[in-house]
Amino acid sequence: SGGEQSPCLFQFREDGFLVLEHFFTAEECDSMRTQIQRIIAEMEVPAHCRTEFSTKEDEQLQAQGSSDYFLTSGDKIRFFFEKGVLDERGNFLIPKERSISKIGHALHARDPIFKQITHSSKVQELGRKLGLERPVVVQSMYIFKQPGIGGEVTPHQDATFLHTEPLGRILGFWIALEDATRENGCLWFIPGSHTGGISRRMVRAAPGASTCVEFVGSEPAYDDSRFVPLPISKGGLILIHGEVVHKSELNRSESSRHVFTFHVMEAKDTSWSKENWLQPTPELPFPSLYT
């Protein structure tokens, strides 16, 4: 029966997030970590990371290459690197597996292990408990938060990047594949900050613009003291409302903070913004969460 879940759901609606410790097993976490190592071992460094800078024009081409690589990553498995890990010829200054910031955005569709986790029966069951009628998976990412260099993620709302009409149709599933602590960059939230709409949108820039995306509106200055840290142990799941304000700090520790995360949209009576950077493609329409 779903009855005993209602305090949890009440908490989620109050706070805009919900911590479910030990949602996945250690074995499931390790299978994702092993799989990502395989994917990295086979990785070809993208061409736009390897160009040697010389002229302004080359830099523009480089930026354009990066933006095309990002904009067309919605239905592929692609690699994004931390700053300062490649020299001007595109050679790694540190071991490549320590240089990657994230891998996205279609692991849930293109890789068997991540697909299995995303559509696992417990995730589907949770979707039903949440009352999702036609949930579809819009994107997924593996985030490394590398030791010492894993950058901070400034306060934001996921709906800034994944805009829907109406709002309130985006839900993040954030899975800790290792313990996430205050030292290695756990998430911080402002409880209850999901009820005031969104302050900023990232939209595709007009063709010919110098950047591939631009921001409309601005992120307000959030009061630091309102953020609450959510450390969580390996296998834990954090549900994230699309409009709750959250952030993570720089990883100052010696240990990484690997995470697999994916976003789901309630597709019933919802329209996905044509201005979002991420768009479904004929090769990969957003797949149903329910199988």
PDB file of C-alpha atoms in Angstrom:
ATOM      1  CA  SER A   1       0.000   0.000   0.000  1.00  0.00           C
ATOM      2  CA  GLY A   2       1.161   3.541  -0.660  1.00  0.00           C
ATOM      3  CA  GLY A   3      -0.295   4.756   2.649  1.00  0.00           C
ATOM      4  CA  GLU A   4       2.885   4.684   4.676  1.00  0.00           C
ATOM      5  CA  GLN A   5       4.621   6.779   2.003  1.00  0.00           C
ATOM      6  CA  SER A   6       2.422   9.816   2.504  1.00  0.00           C
ATOM      7  CA  PRO A   7       4.570  11.467   5.223  1.00  0.00           C
ATOM      8  CA  CYS A   8       7.456  11.337   2.719  1.00  0.00           C
ATOM      9  CA  LEU A   9       5.386  12.853  -0.053  1.00  0.00           C
ATOM     10  CA  PHE A  10       4.115  15.525   2.308  1.00  0.00           C
ATOM     11  CA  GLN A  11       7.747  16.314   3.185  1.00  0.00           C
ATOM     12  CA  PHE A  12       8.656  16.503  -0.512  1.00  0.00           C
ATOM     13  CA  ARG A  13       5.825  18.953  -1.241  1.00  0.00           C
ATOM     14  CA  GLU A  14       6.804  21.066   1.786  1.00  0.00           C
ATOM     15  CA  ASP A  15      10.560  21.174   1.166  1.00  0.00           C
ATOM     16  CA  GLY A  16      10.925  20.651  -2.583  1.00  0.00           C
ATOM     17  CA  PHE A  17      13.337  17.754  -1.981  1.00  0.00           C
ATOM     18  CA  LEU A  18      13.307  14.340  -0.350  1.00  0.00           C
ATOM     19  CA  VAL A  19      16.211  12.218   0.909  1.00  0.00           C
ATOM     20  CA  LEU A  20      15.772   8.448   0.567  1.00  0.00           C
ATOM     21  CA  GLU A  21      18.802   6.753   2.122  1.00  0.00           C
ATOM     22  CA  HIS A  22      19.943   3.360   0.749  1.00  0.00           C
ATOM     23  CA  PHE A  23      17.509   3.444  -2.176  1.00  0.00           C
ATOM     24  CA  PHE A  24      20.045   1.601  -4.354  1.00  0.00           C
ATOM     25  CA  THR A  25      22.348  -1.185  -3.209  1.00  0.00           C
ATOM     26  CA  ALA A  26      26.135  -0.927  -3.026  1.00  0.00           C
ATOM     27  CA  GLU A  27      26.241  -3.478  -5.891  1.00  0.00           C
ATOM     28  CA  GLU A  28      24.058  -1.261  -8.098  1.00  0.00           C
ATOM     29  CA  CYS A  29      26.300   1.734  -7.346  1.00  0.00           C
ATOM     30  CA  ASP A  30      29.436  -0.266  -8.111  1.00  0.00           C
ATOM     31  CA  SER A  31      27.981  -1.549 -11.395  1.00  0.00           C
ATOM     32  CA  MET A  32      27.505   2.079 -12.519  1.00  0.00           C
ATOM     33  CA  ARG A  33      31.038   3.030 -11.450  1.00  0.00           C
ATOM     34  CA  THR A  34      32.507   0.028 -13.286  1.00  0.00           C
ATOM     35  CA  GLN A  35      30.511   0.821 -16.402  1.00  0.00           C
ATOM     36  CA  ILE A  36      31.612   4.465 -16.456  1.00  0.00           C
ATOM     37  CA  GLN A  37      35.253   3.317 -16.246  1.00  0.00           C
ATOM     38  CA  ARG A  38      34.645   1.191 -19.354  1.00  0.00           C
ATOM     39  CA  ILE A  39      33.075   4.136 -21.149  1.00  0.00           C
ATOM     40  CA  ILE A  40      36.058   6.372 -20.265  1.00  0.00           C
ATOM     41  CA  ALA A  41      38.538   3.716 -21.379  1.00  0.00           C
ATOM     42  CA  GLU A  42      36.943   3.777 -24.845  1.00  0.00           C
ATOM     43  CA  MET A  43      36.540   7.557 -24.979  1.00  0.00           C
ATOM     44  CA  GLU A  44      37.916   9.530 -27.878  1.00  0.00           C
ATOM     45  CA  VAL A  45      38.734  13.076 -26.793  1.00  0.00           C
ATOM     46  CA  PRO A  46      36.397  15.369 -28.722  1.00  0.00           C
ATOM     47  CA  ALA A  47      38.034  17.265 -31.580  1.00  0.00           C
ATOM     48  CA  HIS A  48      37.041  20.678 -30.241  1.00  0.00           C
ATOM     49  CA  CYS A  49      39.082  19.971 -27.081  1.00  0.00           C
ATOM     50  CA  ARG A  50      42.159  19.211 -29.161  1.00  0.00           C
ATOM     51  CA  THR A  51      42.462  22.266 -31.401  1.00  0.00           C
ATOM     52  CA  GLU A  52      45.540  24.374 -30.831  1.00  0.00           C
ATOM     53  CA  PHE A  53      44.661  28.008 -30.148  1.00  0.00           C
ATOM     54  CA  SER A  54      46.356  30.532 -32.355  1.00  0.00           C
ATOM     55  CA  THR A  55      44.104  33.266 -33.708  1.00  0.00           C
ATOM     56  CA  LYS A  56      40.916  34.893 -32.475  1.00  0.00           C
ATOM     57  CA  GLU A  57      39.122  33.114 -35.287  1.00  0.00           C
ATOM     58  CA  ASP A  58      40.361  29.732 -34.067  1.00  0.00           C
ATOM     59  CA  GLU A  59      39.079  30.570 -30.609  1.00  0.00           C
ATOM     60  CA  GLN A  60      35.669  31.350 -32.061  1.00  0.00           C
ATOM     61  CA  LEU A  61      35.670  28.067 -33.973  1.00  0.00           C
ATOM     62  CA  GLN A  62      36.713  26.310 -30.781  1.00  0.00           C
ATOM     63  CA  ALA A  63      33.833  27.920 -28.872  1.00  0.00           C
ATOM     64  CA  GLN A  64      31.447  27.031 -31.687  1.00  0.00           C
ATOM     65  CA  GLY A  65      32.729  23.445 -31.679  1.00  0.00           C
ATOM     66  CA  SER A  66      32.174  23.239 -27.928  1.00  0.00           C
ATOM     67  CA  SER A  67      28.688  24.656 -28.199  1.00  0.00           C
ATOM     68  CA  ASP A  68      27.675  22.315 -31.035  1.00  0.00           C
ATOM     69  CA  TYR A  69      29.120  19.395 -29.071  1.00  0.00           C
ATOM     70  CA  PHE A  70      27.011  20.409 -26.062  1.00  0.00           C
ATOM     71  CA  LEU A  71      23.820  21.278 -27.969  1.00  0.00           C
ATOM     72  CA  THR A  72      23.766  17.969 -29.829  1.00  0.00           C
ATOM     73  CA  SER A  73      24.545  15.831 -26.752  1.00  0.00           C
ATOM     74  CA  GLY A  74      20.908  15.197 -25.811  1.00  0.00           C
ATOM     75  CA  ASP A  75      20.707  11.840 -27.579  1.00  0.00           C
ATOM     76  CA  LYS A  76      24.357  10.778 -27.163  1.00  0.00           C
ATOM     77  CA  ILE A  77      27.004   9.910 -24.576  1.00  0.00           C
ATOM     78  CA  ARG A  78      29.441  12.824 -24.485  1.00  0.00           C
ATOM     79  CA  PHE A  79      32.338  14.025 -22.341  1.00  0.00           C
ATOM     80  CA  PHE A  80      32.800  17.345 -20.549  1.00  0.00           C
ATOM     81  CA  PHE A  81      36.055  18.246 -18.825  1.00  0.00           C
ATOM     82  CA  GLU A  82      37.162  20.289 -15.846  1.00  0.00           C
ATOM     83  CA  LYS A  83      38.980  23.547 -16.603  1.00  0.00           C
ATOM     84  CA  GLY A  84      42.728  23.436 -17.014  1.00  0.00           C
ATOM     85  CA  VAL A  85      43.155  19.702 -17.525  1.00  0.00           C
ATOM     86  CA  LEU A  86      44.258  19.847 -21.187  1.00  0.00           C
ATOM     87  CA  ASP A  87      47.268  21.633 -22.630  1.00  0.00           C
ATOM     88  CA  GLU A  88      46.995  23.779 -25.761  1.00  0.00           C
ATOM     89  CA  ARG A  89      47.404  20.721 -27.979  1.00  0.00           C
ATOM     90  CA  GLY A  90      44.573  18.906 -26.225  1.00  0.00           C
ATOM     91  CA  ASN A  91      46.793  16.484 -24.305  1.00  0.00           C
ATOM     92  CA  PHE A  92      45.861  15.597 -20.742  1.00  0.00           C
ATOM     93  CA  LEU A  93      47.890  17.197 -17.984  1.00  0.00           C
ATOM     94  CA  ILE A  94      46.448  14.685 -15.507  1.00  0.00           C
ATOM     95  CA  PRO A  95      45.101  11.132 -15.966  1.00  0.00           C
ATOM     96  CA  LYS A  96      42.017  11.335 -18.186  1.00  0.00           C
ATOM     97  CA  GLU A  97      39.748   9.575 -15.719  1.00  0.00           C
ATOM     98  CA  ARG A  98      40.554  12.354 -13.212  1.00  0.00           C
ATOM     99  CA  SER A  99      39.952  15.142 -15.730  1.00  0.00           C
ATOM    100  CA  ILE A 100      36.300  14.557 -16.588  1.00  0.00           C
ATOM    101  CA  SER A 101      33.664  16.742 -15.029  1.00  0.00           C
ATOM    102  CA  LYS A 102      30.604  14.958 -16.373  1.00  0.00           C
ATOM    103  CA  ILE A 103      29.300  12.577 -19.015  1.00  0.00           C
ATOM    104  CA  GLY A 104      25.866  13.217 -20.560  1.00  0.00           C
ATOM    105  CA  HIS A 105      23.131  13.402 -21.601  1.00  0.00           C
ATOM    106  CA  ALA A 106      21.616  10.129 -22.847  1.00  0.00           C
ATOM    107  CA  LEU A 107      23.251   7.488 -20.668  1.00  0.00           C
ATOM    108  CA  HIS A 108      19.729   6.404 -19.693  1.00  0.00           C
ATOM    109  CA  ALA A 109      18.981   5.440 -23.306  1.00  0.00           C
ATOM    110  CA  ARG A 110      22.358   4.583 -24.837  1.00  0.00           C
ATOM    111  CA  ASP A 111      23.949   2.437 -22.116  1.00  0.00           C
ATOM    112  CA  PRO A 112      22.417  -0.829 -20.848  1.00  0.00           C
ATOM    113  CA  ILE A 113      23.514  -0.454 -17.205  1.00  0.00           C
ATOM    114  CA  PHE A 114      22.299   3.142 -16.805  1.00  0.00           C
ATOM    115  CA  LYS A 115      19.118   2.310 -18.689  1.00  0.00           C
ATOM    116  CA  GLN A 116      18.435  -0.556 -16.277  1.00  0.00           C
ATOM    117  CA  ILE A 117      18.929   1.713 -13.237  1.00  0.00           C
ATOM    118  CA  THR A 118      16.799   4.550 -14.650  1.00  0.00           C
ATOM    119  CA  HIS A 119      13.884   2.226 -15.407  1.00  0.00           C
ATOM    120  CA  SER A 120      14.379  -0.047 -12.387  1.00  0.00           C
ATOM    121  CA  SER A 121      11.187  -1.274 -10.759  1.00  0.00           C
ATOM    122  CA  LYS A 122      11.840   0.743  -7.593  1.00  0.00           C
ATOM    123  CA  VAL A 123      12.180   3.971  -9.594  1.00  0.00           C
ATOM    124  CA  GLN A 124       8.962   3.199 -11.491  1.00  0.00           C
ATOM    125  CA  GLU A 125       7.207   2.404  -8.209  1.00  0.00           C
ATOM    126  CA  LEU A 126       8.394   5.708  -6.728  1.00  0.00           C
ATOM    127  CA  GLY A 127       7.087   7.524  -9.819  1.00  0.00           C
ATOM    128  CA  ARG A 128       3.677   5.960  -9.232  1.00  0.00           C
ATOM    129  CA  LYS A 129       3.727   6.894  -5.541  1.00  0.00           C
ATOM    130  CA  LEU A 130       4.485  10.460  -6.589  1.00  0.00           C
ATOM    131  CA  GLY A 131       1.390  10.355  -8.806  1.00  0.00           C
ATOM    132  CA  LEU A 132       3.277  10.683 -12.100  1.00  0.00           C
ATOM    133  CA  GLU A 133       0.953   9.621 -14.920  1.00  0.00           C
ATOM    134  CA  ARG A 134       3.082   9.969 -18.067  1.00  0.00           C
ATOM    135  CA  PRO A 135       6.654  10.493 -16.905  1.00  0.00           C
ATOM    136  CA  VAL A 136       9.325  10.655 -19.609  1.00  0.00           C
ATOM    137  CA  VAL A 137      13.103  10.760 -19.130  1.00  0.00           C
ATOM    138  CA  VAL A 138      14.583  13.935 -20.626  1.00  0.00           C
ATOM    139  CA  GLN A 139      18.275  13.684 -19.730  1.00  0.00           C
ATOM    140  CA  SER A 140      20.868  11.935 -17.606  1.00  0.00           C
ATOM    141  CA  MET A 141      24.376  12.697 -16.438  1.00  0.00           C
ATOM    142  CA  TYR A 142      27.225  11.071 -14.583  1.00  0.00           C
ATOM    143  CA  ILE A 143      28.914  13.717 -12.421  1.00  0.00           C
ATOM    144  CA  PHE A 144      32.399  13.092 -11.007  1.00  0.00           C
ATOM    145  CA  LYS A 145      33.126  16.022  -8.679  1.00  0.00           C
ATOM    146  CA  GLN A 146      36.830  15.213  -8.899  1.00  0.00           C
ATOM    147  CA  PRO A 147      39.024  15.475  -5.761  1.00  0.00           C
ATOM    148  CA  GLY A 148      40.525  18.937  -5.323  1.00  0.00           C
ATOM    149  CA  ILE A 149      39.225  20.284  -8.660  1.00  0.00           C
ATOM    150  CA  GLY A 150      35.538  19.318  -8.724  1.00  0.00           C
ATOM    151  CA  GLY A 151      34.095  22.780  -9.271  1.00  0.00           C
ATOM    152  CA  GLU A 152      31.319  24.401  -7.285  1.00  0.00           C
ATOM    153  CA  VAL A 153      27.814  24.502  -8.726  1.00  0.00           C
ATOM    154  CA  THR A 154      26.300  27.885  -7.968  1.00  0.00           C
ATOM    155  CA  PRO A 155      22.730  28.194  -6.623  1.00  0.00           C
ATOM    156  CA  HIS A 156      20.222  27.354  -9.348  1.00  0.00           C
ATOM    157  CA  GLN A 157      16.870  25.811 -10.180  1.00  0.00           C
ATOM    158  CA  ASP A 158      16.767  22.911 -12.638  1.00  0.00           C
ATOM    159  CA  ALA A 159      13.750  24.440 -14.410  1.00  0.00           C
ATOM    160  CA  THR A 160      16.080  27.259 -15.515  1.00  0.00           C
ATOM    161  CA  PHE A 161      17.582  24.731 -17.949  1.00  0.00           C
ATOM    162  CA  LEU A 162      14.577  22.430 -18.446  1.00  0.00           C
ATOM    163  CA  HIS A 163      11.617  24.749 -18.897  1.00  0.00           C
ATOM    164  CA  THR A 164       8.056  23.489 -19.185  1.00  0.00           C
ATOM    165  CA  GLU A 165       4.592  25.021 -19.487  1.00  0.00           C
ATOM    166  CA  PRO A 166       3.198  24.842 -16.890  1.00  0.00           C
ATOM    167  CA  LEU A 167       6.072  24.786 -14.391  1.00  0.00           C
ATOM    168  CA  GLY A 168       6.247  22.082 -11.724  1.00  0.00           C
ATOM    169  CA  ARG A 169       6.584  19.177 -14.175  1.00  0.00           C
ATOM    170  CA  ILE A 170      10.325  18.485 -13.800  1.00  0.00           C
ATOM    171  CA  LEU A 171      11.730  16.114 -11.210  1.00  0.00           C
ATOM    172  CA  GLY A 172      15.389  15.232 -10.640  1.00  0.00           C
ATOM    173  CA  PHE A 173      16.587  11.845  -9.368  1.00  0.00           C
ATOM    174  CA  TRP A 174      20.067  12.282  -7.852  1.00  0.00           C
ATOM    175  CA  ILE A 175      21.866   9.071  -6.868  1.00  0.00           C
ATOM    176  CA  ALA A 176      24.994   9.086  -4.689  1.00  0.00           C
ATOM    177  CA  LEU A 177      27.413   6.424  -5.971  1.00  0.00           C
ATOM    178  CA  GLU A 178      29.790   7.263  -3.105  1.00  0.00           C
ATOM    179  CA  ASP A 179      29.117   8.961   0.220  1.00  0.00           C
ATOM    180  CA  ALA A 180      28.405  12.661  -0.415  1.00  0.00           C
ATOM    181  CA  THR A 181      29.738  14.702   2.511  1.00  0.00           C
ATOM    182  CA  ARG A 182      30.174  18.367   3.360  1.00  0.00           C
ATOM    183  CA  GLU A 183      33.877  17.929   2.571  1.00  0.00           C
ATOM    184  CA  ASN A 184      33.505  16.440  -0.920  1.00  0.00           C
ATOM    185  CA  GLY A 185      30.667  18.620  -2.179  1.00  0.00           C
ATOM    186  CA  CYS A 186      27.235  17.337  -1.083  1.00  0.00           C
ATOM    187  CA  LEU A 187      24.113  19.207  -2.200  1.00  0.00           C
ATOM    188  CA  TRP A 188      22.713  22.179  -0.254  1.00  0.00           C
ATOM    189  CA  PHE A 189      19.064  23.261  -0.527  1.00  0.00           C
ATOM    190  CA  ILE A 190      16.843  26.143   0.507  1.00  0.00           C
ATOM    191  CA  PRO A 191      13.817  24.278   1.904  1.00  0.00           C
ATOM    192  CA  GLY A 192      10.510  25.524   0.513  1.00  0.00           C
ATOM    193  CA  SER A 193      12.157  27.566  -2.270  1.00  0.00           C
ATOM    194  CA  HIS A 194      10.235  25.671  -4.984  1.00  0.00           C
ATOM    195  CA  THR A 195       7.011  27.651  -4.737  1.00  0.00           C
ATOM    196  CA  GLY A 196       7.972  31.043  -6.156  1.00  0.00           C
ATOM    197  CA  GLY A 197       8.432  30.253  -9.866  1.00  0.00           C
ATOM    198  CA  ILE A 198      11.758  30.689 -11.650  1.00  0.00           C
ATOM    199  CA  SER A 199      13.937  33.750 -11.914  1.00  0.00           C
ATOM    200  CA  ARG A 200      16.058  32.855 -14.928  1.00  0.00           C
ATOM    201  CA  ARG A 201      15.903  30.788 -18.099  1.00  0.00           C
ATOM    202  CA  MET A 202      18.634  29.395 -20.305  1.00  0.00           C
ATOM    203  CA  VAL A 203      17.479  29.491 -23.918  1.00  0.00           C
ATOM    204  CA  ARG A 204      19.004  28.598 -27.271  1.00  0.00           C
ATOM    205  CA  ALA A 205      20.575  31.705 -28.769  1.00  0.00           C
ATOM    206  CA  ALA A 206      19.526  32.945 -32.188  1.00  0.00           C
ATOM    207  CA  PRO A 207      21.511  31.414 -35.096  1.00  0.00           C
ATOM    208  CA  GLY A 208      24.703  33.390 -35.693  1.00  0.00           C
ATOM    209  CA  ALA A 209      24.955  34.602 -32.090  1.00  0.00           C
ATOM    210  CA  SER A 210      28.403  34.355 -30.487  1.00  0.00           C
ATOM    211  CA  THR A 211      27.186  31.875 -27.856  1.00  0.00           C
ATOM    212  CA  CYS A 212      24.972  28.844 -28.223  1.00  0.00           C
ATOM    213  CA  VAL A 213      22.754  29.669 -25.274  1.00  0.00           C
ATOM    214  CA  GLU A 214      21.859  32.800 -23.378  1.00  0.00           C
ATOM    215  CA  PHE A 215      20.199  33.597 -20.085  1.00  0.00           C
ATOM    216  CA  VAL A 216      16.971  35.519 -19.753  1.00  0.00           C
ATOM    217  CA  GLY A 217      16.439  37.072 -16.335  1.00  0.00           C
ATOM    218  CA  SER A 218      18.957  36.769 -13.507  1.00  0.00           C
ATOM    219  CA  GLU A 219      19.604  34.615 -10.492  1.00  0.00           C
ATOM    220  CA  PRO A 220      18.853  36.585  -7.318  1.00  0.00           C
ATOM    221  CA  ALA A 221      21.436  36.790  -4.550  1.00  0.00           C
ATOM    222  CA  TYR A 222      20.391  34.004  -2.202  1.00  0.00           C
ATOM    223  CA  ASP A 223      21.044  34.315   1.506  1.00  0.00           C
ATOM    224  CA  ASP A 224      23.754  31.755   2.305  1.00  0.00           C
ATOM    225  CA  SER A 225      22.356  31.086   5.750  1.00  0.00           C
ATOM    226  CA  ARG A 226      19.134  29.670   4.290  1.00  0.00           C
ATOM    227  CA  PHE A 227      20.920  26.707   2.661  1.00  0.00           C
ATOM    228  CA  VAL A 228      20.807  23.356   4.432  1.00  0.00           C
ATOM    229  CA  PRO A 229      23.444  20.673   3.614  1.00  0.00           C
ATOM    230  CA  LEU A 230      22.179  17.202   2.652  1.00  0.00           C
ATOM    231  CA  PRO A 231      24.992  14.715   3.152  1.00  0.00           C
ATOM    232  CA  ILE A 232      23.886  11.275   1.993  1.00  0.00           C
ATOM    233  CA  SER A 233      25.493   7.861   1.970  1.00  0.00           C
ATOM    234  CA  LYS A 234      26.322   5.681  -1.013  1.00  0.00           C
ATOM    235  CA  GLY A 235      23.148   4.373  -2.662  1.00  0.00           C
ATOM    236  CA  GLY A 236      21.008   7.218  -1.362  1.00  0.00           C
ATOM    237  CA  LEU A 237      18.572   9.050  -3.652  1.00  0.00           C
ATOM    238  CA  ILE A 238      17.629  12.711  -3.457  1.00  0.00           C
ATOM    239  CA  LEU A 239      14.433  13.730  -5.246  1.00  0.00           C
ATOM    240  CA  ILE A 240      14.726  17.295  -6.499  1.00  0.00           C
ATOM    241  CA  HIS A 241      11.743  19.470  -7.446  1.00  0.00           C
ATOM    242  CA  GLY A 242      12.467  21.370 -10.676  1.00  0.00           C
ATOM    243  CA  GLU A 243      12.149  24.743  -8.946  1.00  0.00           C
ATOM    244  CA  VAL A 244      13.892  24.164  -5.623  1.00  0.00           C
ATOM    245  CA  VAL A 245      17.061  26.263  -5.191  1.00  0.00           C
ATOM    246  CA  HIS A 246      20.172  24.142  -4.616  1.00  0.00           C
ATOM    247  CA  LYS A 247      23.960  24.262  -4.977  1.00  0.00           C
ATOM    248  CA  SER A 248      27.128  22.327  -4.204  1.00  0.00           C
ATOM    249  CA  GLU A 249      30.516  23.571  -3.056  1.00  0.00           C
ATOM    250  CA  LEU A 250      33.964  22.923  -4.496  1.00  0.00           C
ATOM    251  CA  ASN A 251      35.318  19.477  -3.631  1.00  0.00           C
ATOM    252  CA  ARG A 252      38.216  20.291  -1.310  1.00  0.00           C
ATOM    253  CA  SER A 253      38.703  16.689  -0.202  1.00  0.00           C
ATOM    254  CA  GLU A 254      40.892  13.843  -1.428  1.00  0.00           C
ATOM    255  CA  SER A 255      37.885  11.743  -2.433  1.00  0.00           C
ATOM    256  CA  SER A 256      35.629  12.020  -5.458  1.00  0.00           C
ATOM    257  CA  ARG A 257      31.834  12.353  -5.225  1.00  0.00           C
ATOM    258  CA  HIS A 258      30.412  10.334  -8.103  1.00  0.00           C
ATOM    259  CA  VAL A 259      26.717  10.741  -8.866  1.00  0.00           C
ATOM    260  CA  PHE A 260      24.287   9.463 -11.476  1.00  0.00           C
ATOM    261  CA  THR A 261      21.389  11.827 -12.019  1.00  0.00           C
ATOM    262  CA  PHE A 262      18.461  11.941 -14.408  1.00  0.00           C
ATOM    263  CA  HIS A 263      15.481  14.228 -14.956  1.00  0.00           C
ATOM    264  CA  VAL A 264      11.915  13.199 -15.551  1.00  0.00           C
ATOM    265  CA  MET A 265       9.055  15.298 -16.950  1.00  0.00           C
ATOM    266  CA  GLU A 266       5.382  14.640 -16.332  1.00  0.00           C
ATOM    267  CA  ALA A 267       4.339  14.746 -19.987  1.00  0.00           C
ATOM    268  CA  LYS A 268       0.588  14.748 -19.334  1.00  0.00           C
ATOM    269  CA  ASP A 269      -0.816  18.197 -20.265  1.00  0.00           C
ATOM    270  CA  THR A 270       2.714  19.608 -20.418  1.00  0.00           C
ATOM    271  CA  SER A 271       4.633  21.322 -23.187  1.00  0.00           C
ATOM    272  CA  TRP A 272       8.414  21.191 -23.401  1.00  0.00           C
ATOM    273  CA  SER A 273       9.896  24.576 -24.340  1.00  0.00           C
ATOM    274  CA  LYS A 274      11.207  24.794 -27.914  1.00  0.00           C
ATOM    275  CA  GLU A 275      13.797  27.221 -26.520  1.00  0.00           C
ATOM    276  CA  ASN A 276      15.385  24.662 -24.183  1.00  0.00           C
ATOM    277  CA  TRP A 277      18.957  23.723 -25.137  1.00  0.00           C
ATOM    278  CA  LEU A 278      17.918  20.061 -24.932  1.00  0.00           C
ATOM    279  CA  GLN A 279      15.455  18.835 -27.551  1.00  0.00           C
ATOM    280  CA  PRO A 280      14.088  15.376 -28.271  1.00  0.00           C
ATOM    281  CA  THR A 281      15.273  14.026 -31.632  1.00  0.00           C
ATOM    282  CA  PRO A 282      13.772  11.579 -34.149  1.00  0.00           C
ATOM    283  CA  GLU A 283      16.507   9.116 -33.050  1.00  0.00           C
ATOM    284  CA  LEU A 284      15.619   9.611 -29.377  1.00  0.00           C
ATOM    285  CA  PRO A 285      12.182  10.902 -28.469  1.00  0.00           C
ATOM    286  CA  PHE A 286      11.933  11.233 -24.660  1.00  0.00           C
ATOM    287  CA  PRO A 287      11.365   7.626 -23.494  1.00  0.00           C
ATOM    288  CA  SER A 288       8.621   6.739 -21.019  1.00  0.00           C
ATOM    289  CA  LEU A 289       9.878   6.074 -17.482  1.00  0.00           C
ATOM    290  CA  TYR A 290       7.328   3.275 -17.201  1.00  0.00           C
ATOM    291  CA  THR A 291       8.163   0.162 -19.199  1.00  0.00           C
TER     292      THR A 291
END
